[in-house]
Coordinates of C-alpha atoms in Angstrom, one line a residue:
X1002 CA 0.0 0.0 0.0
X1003 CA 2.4 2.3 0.8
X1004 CA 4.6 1.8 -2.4
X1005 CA 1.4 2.2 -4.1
X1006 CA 1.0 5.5 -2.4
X1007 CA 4.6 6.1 -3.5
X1008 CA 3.8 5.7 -6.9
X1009 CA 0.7 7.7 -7.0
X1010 CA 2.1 11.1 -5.6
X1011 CA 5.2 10.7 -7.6
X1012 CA 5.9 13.9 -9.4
X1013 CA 6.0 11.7 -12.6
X1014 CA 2.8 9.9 -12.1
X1015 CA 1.2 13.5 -10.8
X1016 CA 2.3 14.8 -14.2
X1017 CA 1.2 12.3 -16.5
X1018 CA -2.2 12.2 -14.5
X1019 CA -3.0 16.0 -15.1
X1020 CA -1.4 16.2 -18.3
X1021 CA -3.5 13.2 -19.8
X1022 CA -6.6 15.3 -18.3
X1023 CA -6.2 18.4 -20.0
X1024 CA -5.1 16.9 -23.0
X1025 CA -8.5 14.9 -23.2
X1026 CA -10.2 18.3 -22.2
X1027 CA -8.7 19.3 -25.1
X1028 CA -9.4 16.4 -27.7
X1029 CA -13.2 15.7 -26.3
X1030 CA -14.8 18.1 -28.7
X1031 CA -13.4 17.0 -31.2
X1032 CA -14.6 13.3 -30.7
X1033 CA -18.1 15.0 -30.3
X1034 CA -18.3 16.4 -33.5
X1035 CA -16.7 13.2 -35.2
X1036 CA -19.4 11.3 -33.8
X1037 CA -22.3 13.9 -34.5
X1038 CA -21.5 13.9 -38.1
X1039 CA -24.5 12.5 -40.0
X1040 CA -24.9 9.8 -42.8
X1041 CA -23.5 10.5 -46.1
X1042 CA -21.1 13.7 -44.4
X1043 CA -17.6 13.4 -42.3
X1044 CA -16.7 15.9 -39.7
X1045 CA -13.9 18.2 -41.6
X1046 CA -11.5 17.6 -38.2
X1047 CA -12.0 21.6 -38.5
X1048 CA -9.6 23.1 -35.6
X1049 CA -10.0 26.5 -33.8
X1050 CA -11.2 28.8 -37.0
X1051 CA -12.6 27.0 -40.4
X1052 CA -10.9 29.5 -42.3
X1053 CA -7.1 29.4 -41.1
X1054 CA -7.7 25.7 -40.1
X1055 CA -8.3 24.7 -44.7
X1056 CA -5.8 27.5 -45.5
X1057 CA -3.0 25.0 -42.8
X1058 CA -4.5 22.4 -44.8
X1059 CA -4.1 23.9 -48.2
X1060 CA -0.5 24.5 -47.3
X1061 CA 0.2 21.3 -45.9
X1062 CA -1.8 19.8 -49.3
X1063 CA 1.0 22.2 -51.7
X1064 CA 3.8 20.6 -49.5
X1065 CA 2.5 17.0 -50.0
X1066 CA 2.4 18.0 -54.0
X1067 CA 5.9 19.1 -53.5
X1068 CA 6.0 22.4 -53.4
X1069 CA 9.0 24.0 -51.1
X1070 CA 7.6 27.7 -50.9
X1071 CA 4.2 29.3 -49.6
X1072 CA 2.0 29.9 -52.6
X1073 CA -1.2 31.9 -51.8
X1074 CA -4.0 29.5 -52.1
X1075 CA -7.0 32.0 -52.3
X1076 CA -6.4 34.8 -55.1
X1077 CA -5.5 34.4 -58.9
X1078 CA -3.3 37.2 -58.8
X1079 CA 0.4 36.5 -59.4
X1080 CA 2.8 37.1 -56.4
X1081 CA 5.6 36.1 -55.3
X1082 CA 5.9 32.4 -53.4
X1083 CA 7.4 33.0 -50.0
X1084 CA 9.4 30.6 -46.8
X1085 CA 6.5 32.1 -44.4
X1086 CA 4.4 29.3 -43.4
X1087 CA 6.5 26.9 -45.0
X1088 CA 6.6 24.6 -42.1
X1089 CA 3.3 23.4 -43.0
X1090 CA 4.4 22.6 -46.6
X1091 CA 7.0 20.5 -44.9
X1092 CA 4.5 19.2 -42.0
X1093 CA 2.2 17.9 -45.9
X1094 CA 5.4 16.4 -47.1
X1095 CA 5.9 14.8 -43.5
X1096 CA 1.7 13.6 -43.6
X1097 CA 2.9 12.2 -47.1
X1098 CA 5.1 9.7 -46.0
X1099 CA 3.4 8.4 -42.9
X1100 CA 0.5 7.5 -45.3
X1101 CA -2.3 9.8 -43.0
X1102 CA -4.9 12.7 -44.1
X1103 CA -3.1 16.2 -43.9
X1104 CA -5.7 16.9 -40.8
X1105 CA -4.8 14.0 -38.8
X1106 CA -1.2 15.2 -39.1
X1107 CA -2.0 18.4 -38.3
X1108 CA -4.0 17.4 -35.2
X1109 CA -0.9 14.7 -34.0
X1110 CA 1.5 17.6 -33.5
X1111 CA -0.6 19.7 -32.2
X1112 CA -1.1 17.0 -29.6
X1113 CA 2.5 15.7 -29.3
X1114 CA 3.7 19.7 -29.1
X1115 CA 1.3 20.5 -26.5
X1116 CA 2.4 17.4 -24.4
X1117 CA 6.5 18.6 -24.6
X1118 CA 5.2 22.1 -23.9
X1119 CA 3.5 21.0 -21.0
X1120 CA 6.9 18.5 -19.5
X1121 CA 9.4 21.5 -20.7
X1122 CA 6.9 24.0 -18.4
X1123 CA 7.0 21.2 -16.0
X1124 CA 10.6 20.9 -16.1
X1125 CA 11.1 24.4 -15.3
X1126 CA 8.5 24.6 -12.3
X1127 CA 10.4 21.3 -11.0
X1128 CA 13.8 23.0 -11.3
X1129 CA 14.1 26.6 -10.9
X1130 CA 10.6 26.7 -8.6
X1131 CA 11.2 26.1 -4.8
X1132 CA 7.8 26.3 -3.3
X1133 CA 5.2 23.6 -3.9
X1134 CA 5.9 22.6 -7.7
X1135 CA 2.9 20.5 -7.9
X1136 CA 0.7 23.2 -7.0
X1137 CA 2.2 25.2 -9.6
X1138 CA 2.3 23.2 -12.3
X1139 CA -1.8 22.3 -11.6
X1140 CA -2.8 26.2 -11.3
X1141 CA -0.9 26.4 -14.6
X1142 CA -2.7 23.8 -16.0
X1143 CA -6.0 25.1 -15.0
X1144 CA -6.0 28.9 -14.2
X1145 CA -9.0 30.5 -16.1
X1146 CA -10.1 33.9 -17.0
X1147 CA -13.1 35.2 -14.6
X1148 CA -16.8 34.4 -15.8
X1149 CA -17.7 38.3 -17.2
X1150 CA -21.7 37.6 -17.0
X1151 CA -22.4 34.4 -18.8
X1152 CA -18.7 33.9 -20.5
X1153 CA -15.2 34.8 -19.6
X1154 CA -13.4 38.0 -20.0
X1155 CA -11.9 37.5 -23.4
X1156 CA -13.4 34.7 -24.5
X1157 CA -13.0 36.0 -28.3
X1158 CA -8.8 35.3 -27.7
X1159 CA -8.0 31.0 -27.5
X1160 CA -4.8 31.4 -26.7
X1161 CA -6.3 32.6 -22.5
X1162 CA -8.8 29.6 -22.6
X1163 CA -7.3 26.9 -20.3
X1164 CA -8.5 23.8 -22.2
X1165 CA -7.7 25.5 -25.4
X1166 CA -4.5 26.5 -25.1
X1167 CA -2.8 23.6 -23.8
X1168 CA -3.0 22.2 -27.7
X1169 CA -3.6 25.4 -30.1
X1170 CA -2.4 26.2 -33.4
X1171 CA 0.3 23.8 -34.0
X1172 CA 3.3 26.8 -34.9
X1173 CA 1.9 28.7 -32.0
X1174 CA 2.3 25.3 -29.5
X1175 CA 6.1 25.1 -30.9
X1176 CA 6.8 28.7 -29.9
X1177 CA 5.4 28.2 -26.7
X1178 CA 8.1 24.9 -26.3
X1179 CA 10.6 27.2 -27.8
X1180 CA 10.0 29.9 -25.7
X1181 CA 10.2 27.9 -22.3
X1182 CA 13.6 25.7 -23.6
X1183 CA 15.1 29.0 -23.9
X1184 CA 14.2 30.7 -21.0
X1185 CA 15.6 27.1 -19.2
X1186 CA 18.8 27.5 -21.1
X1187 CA 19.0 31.5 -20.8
X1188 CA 18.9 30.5 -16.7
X1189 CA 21.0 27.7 -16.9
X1190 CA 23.6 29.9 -18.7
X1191 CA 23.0 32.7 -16.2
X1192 CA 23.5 30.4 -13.1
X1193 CA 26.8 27.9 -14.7
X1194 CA 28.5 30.2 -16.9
X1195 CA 28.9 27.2 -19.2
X1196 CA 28.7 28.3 -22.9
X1197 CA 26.8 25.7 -24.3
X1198 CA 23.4 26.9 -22.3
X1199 CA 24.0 30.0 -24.6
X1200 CA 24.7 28.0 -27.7
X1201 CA 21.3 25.6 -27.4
X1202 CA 19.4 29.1 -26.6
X1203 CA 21.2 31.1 -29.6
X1204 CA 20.5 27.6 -32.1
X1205 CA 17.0 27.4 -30.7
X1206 CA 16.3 31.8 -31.5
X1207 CA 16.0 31.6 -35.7
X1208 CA 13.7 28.6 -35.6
X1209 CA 11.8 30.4 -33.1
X1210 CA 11.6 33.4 -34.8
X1211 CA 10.8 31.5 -38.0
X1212 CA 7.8 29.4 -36.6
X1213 CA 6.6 32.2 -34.1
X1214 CA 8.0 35.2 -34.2
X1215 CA 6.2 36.3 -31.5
X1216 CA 7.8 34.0 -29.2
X1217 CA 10.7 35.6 -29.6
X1218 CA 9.5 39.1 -29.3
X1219 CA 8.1 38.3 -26.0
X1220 CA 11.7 37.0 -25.0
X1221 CA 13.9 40.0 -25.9
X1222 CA 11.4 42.4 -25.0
X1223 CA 11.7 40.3 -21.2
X1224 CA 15.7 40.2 -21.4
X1225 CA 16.7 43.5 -21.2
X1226 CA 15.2 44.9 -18.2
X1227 CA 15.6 41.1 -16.7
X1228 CA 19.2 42.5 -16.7
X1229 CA 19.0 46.3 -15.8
X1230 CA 17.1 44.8 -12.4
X1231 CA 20.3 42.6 -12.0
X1232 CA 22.6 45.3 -12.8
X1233 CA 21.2 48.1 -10.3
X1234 CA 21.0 45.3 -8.1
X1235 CA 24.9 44.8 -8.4
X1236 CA 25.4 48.5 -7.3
X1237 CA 23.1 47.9 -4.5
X1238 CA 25.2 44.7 -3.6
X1239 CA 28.4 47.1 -3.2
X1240 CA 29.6 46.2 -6.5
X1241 CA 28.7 42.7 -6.4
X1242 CA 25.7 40.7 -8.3
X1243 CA 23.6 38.3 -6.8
X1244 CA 23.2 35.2 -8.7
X1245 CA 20.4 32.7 -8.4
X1246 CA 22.3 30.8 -5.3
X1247 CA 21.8 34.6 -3.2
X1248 CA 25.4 34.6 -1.9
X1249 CA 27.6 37.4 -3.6
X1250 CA 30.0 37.1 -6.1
X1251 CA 32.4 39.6 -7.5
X1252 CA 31.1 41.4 -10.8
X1253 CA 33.9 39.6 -12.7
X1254 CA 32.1 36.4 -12.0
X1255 CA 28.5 37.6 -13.6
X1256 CA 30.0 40.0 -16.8
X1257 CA 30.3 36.8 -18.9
X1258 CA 26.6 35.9 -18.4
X1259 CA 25.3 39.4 -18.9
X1260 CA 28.2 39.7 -22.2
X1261 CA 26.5 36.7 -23.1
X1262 CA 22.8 37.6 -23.0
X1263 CA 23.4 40.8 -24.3
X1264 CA 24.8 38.9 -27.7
X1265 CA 22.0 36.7 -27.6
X1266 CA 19.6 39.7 -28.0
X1267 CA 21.7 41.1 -30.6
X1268 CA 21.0 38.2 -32.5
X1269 CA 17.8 38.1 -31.7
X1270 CA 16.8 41.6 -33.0
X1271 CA 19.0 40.5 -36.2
X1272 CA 16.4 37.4 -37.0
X1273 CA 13.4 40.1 -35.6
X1274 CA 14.2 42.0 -38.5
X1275 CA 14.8 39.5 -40.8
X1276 CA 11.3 38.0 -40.5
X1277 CA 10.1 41.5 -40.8
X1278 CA 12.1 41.7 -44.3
X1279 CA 10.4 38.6 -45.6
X1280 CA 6.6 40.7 -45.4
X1281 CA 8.1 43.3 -48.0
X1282 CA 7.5 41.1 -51.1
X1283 CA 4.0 42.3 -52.2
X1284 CA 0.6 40.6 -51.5
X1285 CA -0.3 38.8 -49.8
X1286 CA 3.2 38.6 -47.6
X1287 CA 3.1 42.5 -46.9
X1288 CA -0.8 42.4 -45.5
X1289 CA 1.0 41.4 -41.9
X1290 CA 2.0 44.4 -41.1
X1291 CA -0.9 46.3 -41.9
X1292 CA -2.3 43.7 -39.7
X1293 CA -0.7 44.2 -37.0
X1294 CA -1.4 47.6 -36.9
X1295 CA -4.9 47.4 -37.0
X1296 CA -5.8 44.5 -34.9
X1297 CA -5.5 46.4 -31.4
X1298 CA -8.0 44.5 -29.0
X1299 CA -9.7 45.5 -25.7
X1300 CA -7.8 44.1 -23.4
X1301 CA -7.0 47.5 -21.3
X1302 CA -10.9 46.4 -20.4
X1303 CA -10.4 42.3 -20.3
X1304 CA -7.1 41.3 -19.6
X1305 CA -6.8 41.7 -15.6
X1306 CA -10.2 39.6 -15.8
X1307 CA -8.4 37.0 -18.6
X1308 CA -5.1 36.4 -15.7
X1309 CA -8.0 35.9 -13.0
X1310 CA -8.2 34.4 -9.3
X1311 CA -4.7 34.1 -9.6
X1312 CA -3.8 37.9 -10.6
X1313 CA -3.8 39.5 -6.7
X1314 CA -1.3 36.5 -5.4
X1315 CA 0.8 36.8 -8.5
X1316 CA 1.6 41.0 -7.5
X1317 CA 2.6 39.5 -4.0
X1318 CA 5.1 36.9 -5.4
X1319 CA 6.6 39.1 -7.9
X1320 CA 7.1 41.9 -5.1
X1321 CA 9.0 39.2 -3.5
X1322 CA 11.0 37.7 -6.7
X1323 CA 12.4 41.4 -7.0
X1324 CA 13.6 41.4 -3.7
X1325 CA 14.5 38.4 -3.7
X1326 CA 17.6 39.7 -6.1
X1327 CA 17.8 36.3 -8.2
X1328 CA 18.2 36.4 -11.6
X1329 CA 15.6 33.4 -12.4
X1330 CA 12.8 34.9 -10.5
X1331 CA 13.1 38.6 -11.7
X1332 CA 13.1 36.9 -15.1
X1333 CA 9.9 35.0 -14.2
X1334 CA 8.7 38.7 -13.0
X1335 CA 9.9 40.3 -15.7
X1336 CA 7.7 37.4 -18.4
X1337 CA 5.0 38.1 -17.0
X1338 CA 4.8 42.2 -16.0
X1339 CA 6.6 43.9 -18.5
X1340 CA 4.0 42.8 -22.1
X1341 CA 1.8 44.1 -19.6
X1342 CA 3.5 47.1 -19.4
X1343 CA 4.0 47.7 -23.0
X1344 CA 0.6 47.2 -24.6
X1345 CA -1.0 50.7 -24.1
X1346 CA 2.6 51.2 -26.7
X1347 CA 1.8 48.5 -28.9
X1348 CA 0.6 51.1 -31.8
X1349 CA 3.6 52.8 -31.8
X1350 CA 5.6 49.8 -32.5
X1351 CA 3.4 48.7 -35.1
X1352 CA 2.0 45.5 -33.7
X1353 CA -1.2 44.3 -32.2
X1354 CA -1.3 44.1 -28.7
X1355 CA -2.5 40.9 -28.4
X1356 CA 1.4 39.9 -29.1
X1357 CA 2.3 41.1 -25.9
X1358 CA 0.5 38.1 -24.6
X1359 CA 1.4 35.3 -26.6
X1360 CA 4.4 34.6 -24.7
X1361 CA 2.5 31.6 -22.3
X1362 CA 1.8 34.4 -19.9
X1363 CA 0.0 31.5 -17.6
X1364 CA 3.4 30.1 -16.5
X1365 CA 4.9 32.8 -14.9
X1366 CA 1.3 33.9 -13.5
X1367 CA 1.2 30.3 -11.7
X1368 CA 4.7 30.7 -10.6
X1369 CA 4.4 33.8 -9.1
X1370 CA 0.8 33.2 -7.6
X1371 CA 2.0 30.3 -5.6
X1372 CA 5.1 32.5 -4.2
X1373 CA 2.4 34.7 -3.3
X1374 CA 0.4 32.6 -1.8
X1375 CA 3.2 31.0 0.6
X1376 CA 4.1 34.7 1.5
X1377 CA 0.7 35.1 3.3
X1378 CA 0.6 32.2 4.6
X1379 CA 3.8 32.7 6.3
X1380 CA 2.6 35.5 7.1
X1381 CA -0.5 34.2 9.0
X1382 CA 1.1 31.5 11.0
X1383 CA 2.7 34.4 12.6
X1384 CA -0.3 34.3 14.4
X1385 CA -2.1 31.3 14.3
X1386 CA -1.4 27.9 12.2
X1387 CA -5.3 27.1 12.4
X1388 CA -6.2 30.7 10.9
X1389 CA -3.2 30.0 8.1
X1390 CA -5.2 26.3 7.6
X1391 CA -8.8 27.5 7.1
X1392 CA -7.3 30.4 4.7
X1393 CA -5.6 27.9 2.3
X1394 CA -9.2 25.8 2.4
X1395 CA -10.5 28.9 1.4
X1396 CA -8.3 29.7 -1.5
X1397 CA -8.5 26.5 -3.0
X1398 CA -12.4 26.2 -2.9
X1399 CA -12.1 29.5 -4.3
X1400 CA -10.0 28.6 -7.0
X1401 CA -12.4 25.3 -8.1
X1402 CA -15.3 27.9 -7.6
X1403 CA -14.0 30.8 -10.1
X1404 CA -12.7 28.1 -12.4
X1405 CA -15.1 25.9 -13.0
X1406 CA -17.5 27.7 -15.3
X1407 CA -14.7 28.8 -17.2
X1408 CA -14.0 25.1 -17.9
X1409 CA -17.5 24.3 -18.5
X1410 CA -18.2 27.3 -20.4
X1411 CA -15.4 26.3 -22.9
X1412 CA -16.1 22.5 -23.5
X1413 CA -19.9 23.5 -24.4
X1414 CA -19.3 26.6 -26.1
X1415 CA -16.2 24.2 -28.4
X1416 CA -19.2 21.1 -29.0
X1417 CA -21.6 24.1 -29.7
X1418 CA -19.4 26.3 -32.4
X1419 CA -19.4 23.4 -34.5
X1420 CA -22.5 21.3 -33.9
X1421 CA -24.9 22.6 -37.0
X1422 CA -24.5 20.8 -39.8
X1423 CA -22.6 23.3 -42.3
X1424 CA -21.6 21.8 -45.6
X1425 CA -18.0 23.1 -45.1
X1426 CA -17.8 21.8 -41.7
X1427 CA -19.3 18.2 -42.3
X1428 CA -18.3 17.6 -45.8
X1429 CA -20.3 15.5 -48.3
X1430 CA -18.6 12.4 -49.0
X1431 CA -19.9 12.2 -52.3
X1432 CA -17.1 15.5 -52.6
X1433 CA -14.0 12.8 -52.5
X1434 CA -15.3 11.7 -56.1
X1435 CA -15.1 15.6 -57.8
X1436 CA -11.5 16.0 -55.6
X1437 CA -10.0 12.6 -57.2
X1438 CA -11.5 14.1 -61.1
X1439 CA -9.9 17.6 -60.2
X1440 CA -6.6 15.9 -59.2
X1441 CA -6.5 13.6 -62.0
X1442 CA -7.6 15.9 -64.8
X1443 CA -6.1 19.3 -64.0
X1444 CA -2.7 20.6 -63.3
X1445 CA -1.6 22.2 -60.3
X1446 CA -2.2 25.6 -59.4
X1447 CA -5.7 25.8 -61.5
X1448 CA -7.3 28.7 -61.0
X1449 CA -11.0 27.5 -60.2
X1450 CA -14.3 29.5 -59.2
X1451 CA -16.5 28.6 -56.4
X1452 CA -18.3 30.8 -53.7
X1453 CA -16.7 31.7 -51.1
X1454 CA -16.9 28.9 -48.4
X1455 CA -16.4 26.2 -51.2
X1456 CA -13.5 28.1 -52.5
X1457 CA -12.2 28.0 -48.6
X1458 CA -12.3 24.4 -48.5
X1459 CA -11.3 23.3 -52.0
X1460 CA -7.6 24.1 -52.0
X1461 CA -7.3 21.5 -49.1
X1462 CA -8.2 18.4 -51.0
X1463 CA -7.3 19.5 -54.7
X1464 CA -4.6 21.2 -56.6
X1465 CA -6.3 24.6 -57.4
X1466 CA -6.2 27.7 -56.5
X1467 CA -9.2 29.4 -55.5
X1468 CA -10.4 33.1 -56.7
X1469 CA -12.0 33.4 -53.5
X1470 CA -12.4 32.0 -50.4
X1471 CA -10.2 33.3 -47.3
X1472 CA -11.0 37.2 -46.0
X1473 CA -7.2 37.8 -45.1
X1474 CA -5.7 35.8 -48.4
X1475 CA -7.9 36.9 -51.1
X1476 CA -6.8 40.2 -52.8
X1477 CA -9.6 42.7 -52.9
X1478 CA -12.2 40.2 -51.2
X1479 CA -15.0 42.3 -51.2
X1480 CA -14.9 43.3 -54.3
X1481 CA -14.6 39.5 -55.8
X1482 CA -17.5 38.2 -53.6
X1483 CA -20.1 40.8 -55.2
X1484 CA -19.0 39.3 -58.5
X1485 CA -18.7 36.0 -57.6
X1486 CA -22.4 35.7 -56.6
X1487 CA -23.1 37.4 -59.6
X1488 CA -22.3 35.0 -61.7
X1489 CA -23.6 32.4 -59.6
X1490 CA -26.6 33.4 -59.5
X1491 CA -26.9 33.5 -63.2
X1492 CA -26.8 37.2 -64.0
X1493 CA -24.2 38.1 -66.1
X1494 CA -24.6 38.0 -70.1
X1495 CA -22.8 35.0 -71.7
X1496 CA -20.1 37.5 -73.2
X1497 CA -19.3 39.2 -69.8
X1498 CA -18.9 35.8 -68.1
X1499 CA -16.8 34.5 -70.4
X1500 CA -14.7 37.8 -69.8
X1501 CA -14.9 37.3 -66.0
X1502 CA -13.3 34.1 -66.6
X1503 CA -10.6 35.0 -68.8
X1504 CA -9.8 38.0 -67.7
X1505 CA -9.5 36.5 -64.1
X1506 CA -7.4 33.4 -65.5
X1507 CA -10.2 31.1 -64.6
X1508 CA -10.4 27.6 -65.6
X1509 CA -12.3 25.9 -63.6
X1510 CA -15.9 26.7 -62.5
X1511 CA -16.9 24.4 -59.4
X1512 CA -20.8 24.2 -59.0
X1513 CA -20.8 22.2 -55.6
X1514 CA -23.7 22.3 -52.5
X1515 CA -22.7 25.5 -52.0
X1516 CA -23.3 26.8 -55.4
X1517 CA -26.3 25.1 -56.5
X1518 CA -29.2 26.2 -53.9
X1519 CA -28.6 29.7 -55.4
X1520 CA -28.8 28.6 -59.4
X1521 CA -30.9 25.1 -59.8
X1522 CA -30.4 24.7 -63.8
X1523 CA -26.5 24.5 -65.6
X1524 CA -24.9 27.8 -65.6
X1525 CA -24.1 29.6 -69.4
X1526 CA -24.3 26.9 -71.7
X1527 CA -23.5 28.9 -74.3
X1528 CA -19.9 29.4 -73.5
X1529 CA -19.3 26.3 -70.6
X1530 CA -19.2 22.7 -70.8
X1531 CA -19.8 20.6 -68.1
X1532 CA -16.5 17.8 -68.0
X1533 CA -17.7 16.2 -64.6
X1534 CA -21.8 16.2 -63.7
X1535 CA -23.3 14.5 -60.7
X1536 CA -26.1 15.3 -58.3
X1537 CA -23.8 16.9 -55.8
X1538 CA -21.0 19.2 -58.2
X1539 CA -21.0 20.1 -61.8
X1540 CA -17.9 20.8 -63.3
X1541 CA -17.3 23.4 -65.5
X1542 CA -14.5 24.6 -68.6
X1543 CA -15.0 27.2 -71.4
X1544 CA -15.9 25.5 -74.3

């Protein structure tokens, strides 16, 4: 019994228990919505948002077809191919070889990065954490925005959504693992001296910067004054710096580590502005920045809500990591205070604020939140150990109370966003059949016409290109869908249809579910002949 016991409170066998548990969290809507899927339709595995989740499948479909370079799959316009996003054309060429379905793939790493997230977050808790690391790691796990009426401050943002977050987007779960290895190695550097700590970190920064660039903003905004606290801290040490041990040692001992972080954020701007380079090649590449600029959300109003229950502890513990003068804790400080700081200056520096907390902000709050905690309670058993006993009762029911509609809010609101039967959401099966003709009959790249959910979708499973069919991809989108359900519906003269589609470069005209509600009968015969007709698409080329 007592090995038994052993085994069960082991800090391996505490984190494979919760880690399992949030993971299935995570994967249980999913199952839902395979299983609701009705006769004669499949569940599309959609992920997170329909729209980015077929434009990641798209990608991954061009990398399976051997493309190297990102090639917009949304608008006919010529442009040139680009290395961003390239990962998923290597993830396709990856799903390729395994023999699996480019959303299976997609969903397995999301799943096997979430679970080395979660032991590398684990890792650091165990290791540079001195005060109850299982605690910590489970209020990491599960610390929840506050319910804001009848759903949680910023409920519109995944990336604050417990269950969510712990498997997102799969480029934004491998900067979250790349983020935390380097803050482990940036310590471990800090604390030995030993070079190669720097080296993993510095090897580590241009794949970050590649796959999640804001990763490693997040980390070089956090470094620098990470090291001004340790530097006025050497003048108030007389001279001398306090490492993570707390005892003194002369400055001579600590300029290597600060020489050495300094050149590691050197580099880091230098693969910063790299990445920035690669958006000045034309549309749609140079749409980011514009981006970024406008997408500044509300979170001046939400975010203080978004941290939570475990916002007031987490201002106690980073009081104390300041004072307590070592460098791993006023970095933990530092993660999680200064983004803060800096969104009401996000405009300025021509990014959205929602950046400034993408850096796995929950880690350090957890972190911090327990040192706060333990500071009151030492505090209270100044007086009595019974009134220190009933307050840590009370903060934990409080903690299951404030975070379990958040939790329950999320898993019904997941099964709920996806649980009417949409035709790009449970797809036909009959579809597989018009996908093989495309494939087999038409070359890659095809420039094909479809409305605007269709054309979303279609890129995923064929080799085409679609004139329309994502709102951030699609040059002049609004303009294209006015005209697109023009000639759906029928309405243009033979002569000016057959111009749309030249003039466009349009080859193929996809007449699917979507398409034929709004125009029963075969569109233009005059100048289109249909090379593939069944009950569910037509298929159309100029004659």
């Amino acid at each position: 019994m007592n090995k038994l016991l052993l085994i069960l409170t082991s800090k391996t066998t505490f984190f494979i228990l919760t880690t399992l548990l949030i993971l299935g969290l995570n994967l249980f809507p999913l199952i839902s919505h395979i299983k609701h899927a009705p006769p004669g339709r499949t569940f599309g595995l959609i992920h997170n948002n329909v729209q980015d989740f077929y434009f990641y499948q798209s990608l991954m479909n061009e990398g399976a077809n051997g493309s190297w370079l990102t090639y917009d799959p949304y608008t006919s316009e010529n442009h040139k191919p680009s290395v961003i996003f390239s990962y998923f054309l290597a993830l396709g060429k990856v799903s390729s070889l395994l023999g699996l379905s480019n959303a299976v793939t997609y969903h397995l790493l999301r799943i096997i990065l979430g679970f080395l997230f979660l032991l590398a977050s684990y890792f650091l808790i165990l290791n540079f954490s001195s005060f109850h690391r299982k605690l910590t790691y489970l209020l990491f796990l599960f610390a929840a925005p506050l319910m804001n009426g009848d759903k949680p401050f910023m409920n519109w943002w995944t990336g604050v959504d417990p269950i969510r977050r712990v498997a997102y987007l799969p480029h934004h779960m491998a900067g979250s693992l790349l983020l935390v290895l380097s803050i482990i190695f940036l310590i471990k550097f800090f604390k030995s001296g030993h070079n190669k700590y720097l080296l993993y970190a510095i090897v580590i920064a241009p794949i970050l910067a590649f796959i999640h660039t804001p990763s490693l903003f997040i980390l070089l905004l956090i470094l620098p004054p990470t090291l001004g606290l340790q530097i006025a801290l050497k003048h108030l040490a007389g001279g001398r710096l306090i490492p993570l041990s707390g005892r003194s040692h002369d400055s001579r001992e600590v300029e290597k580590p600060i020489i050495g972080l300094l050149v590691y954020c050197l580099i880091g701007f230098f693969l910063l502005i790299l990445m920035v380079s690669l958006t000045k090649t034309g549309f749609p590449w140079s749409q980011y920045i514009d981006w970024e600029k406008r997408l500044q959300f509300p979170l001046d109003k939400e975010l203080i809500g978004a941290l939570g229950y475990l916002f007031p502890f987490a201002l106690i513990g980073g009081i104390k990591a300041v004072l307590s003068k070592r460098f791993d804790l006023i970095l933990i400080f530092c993660w999680l205070f200064i983004p803060i700081l800096f969104i009401p200056f996000a405009p300025r520096l021509n990014i959205s604020n929602i950046r400034l907390i993408q850096g796995t902000p929950y880690l350090p709050l957890a972190i911090l939140a327990v040192m706060g905690i333990i500071t009151i309670e030492k505090f209270l058993k100044k007086f009595s150990r019974l009134l220190c006993y009933c307050v840590t009762v009370l903060l934990a029911l409080l903690f299951i109370i404030f975070t379990y509609p958040t939790l329950s809010w999320s898993l019904k609101d997941q099964i709920r966003e996806y649980w009417p039967i949409f035709g790009n959401v449970y797809l036909d099966n009959r579809l597989k059949y018009a996908f093989e003709f495309i494939n087999k009959n038409f070359p890659a790249h095809t420039v094909t016409l479809a409305t605007f959910y269709t054309g979303n979708y279609l890129p995923a499973s064929t080799n085409t290109v679609s004139f329309i069919g994502h709102f951030g991809y699609t040059y002049n989108i609004d303009e294209k869908q006015t005209s697109v359900q023009k000639f759906f519906e029928n309405k243009m003269l033979e002569k000016e249809a057959k111009e749309y589609l030249l003039n466009n470069k349009i080859t193929l005209v996809f007449q699917g579910p979507e398409e034929k509600p709004i125009y029963k009968d075969k569109l233009y015969p005059e100048i289109l002949k249909p090379v593939y007709d069944k009950e569910e698409v037509t298929l159309y080329v100029l004659k």
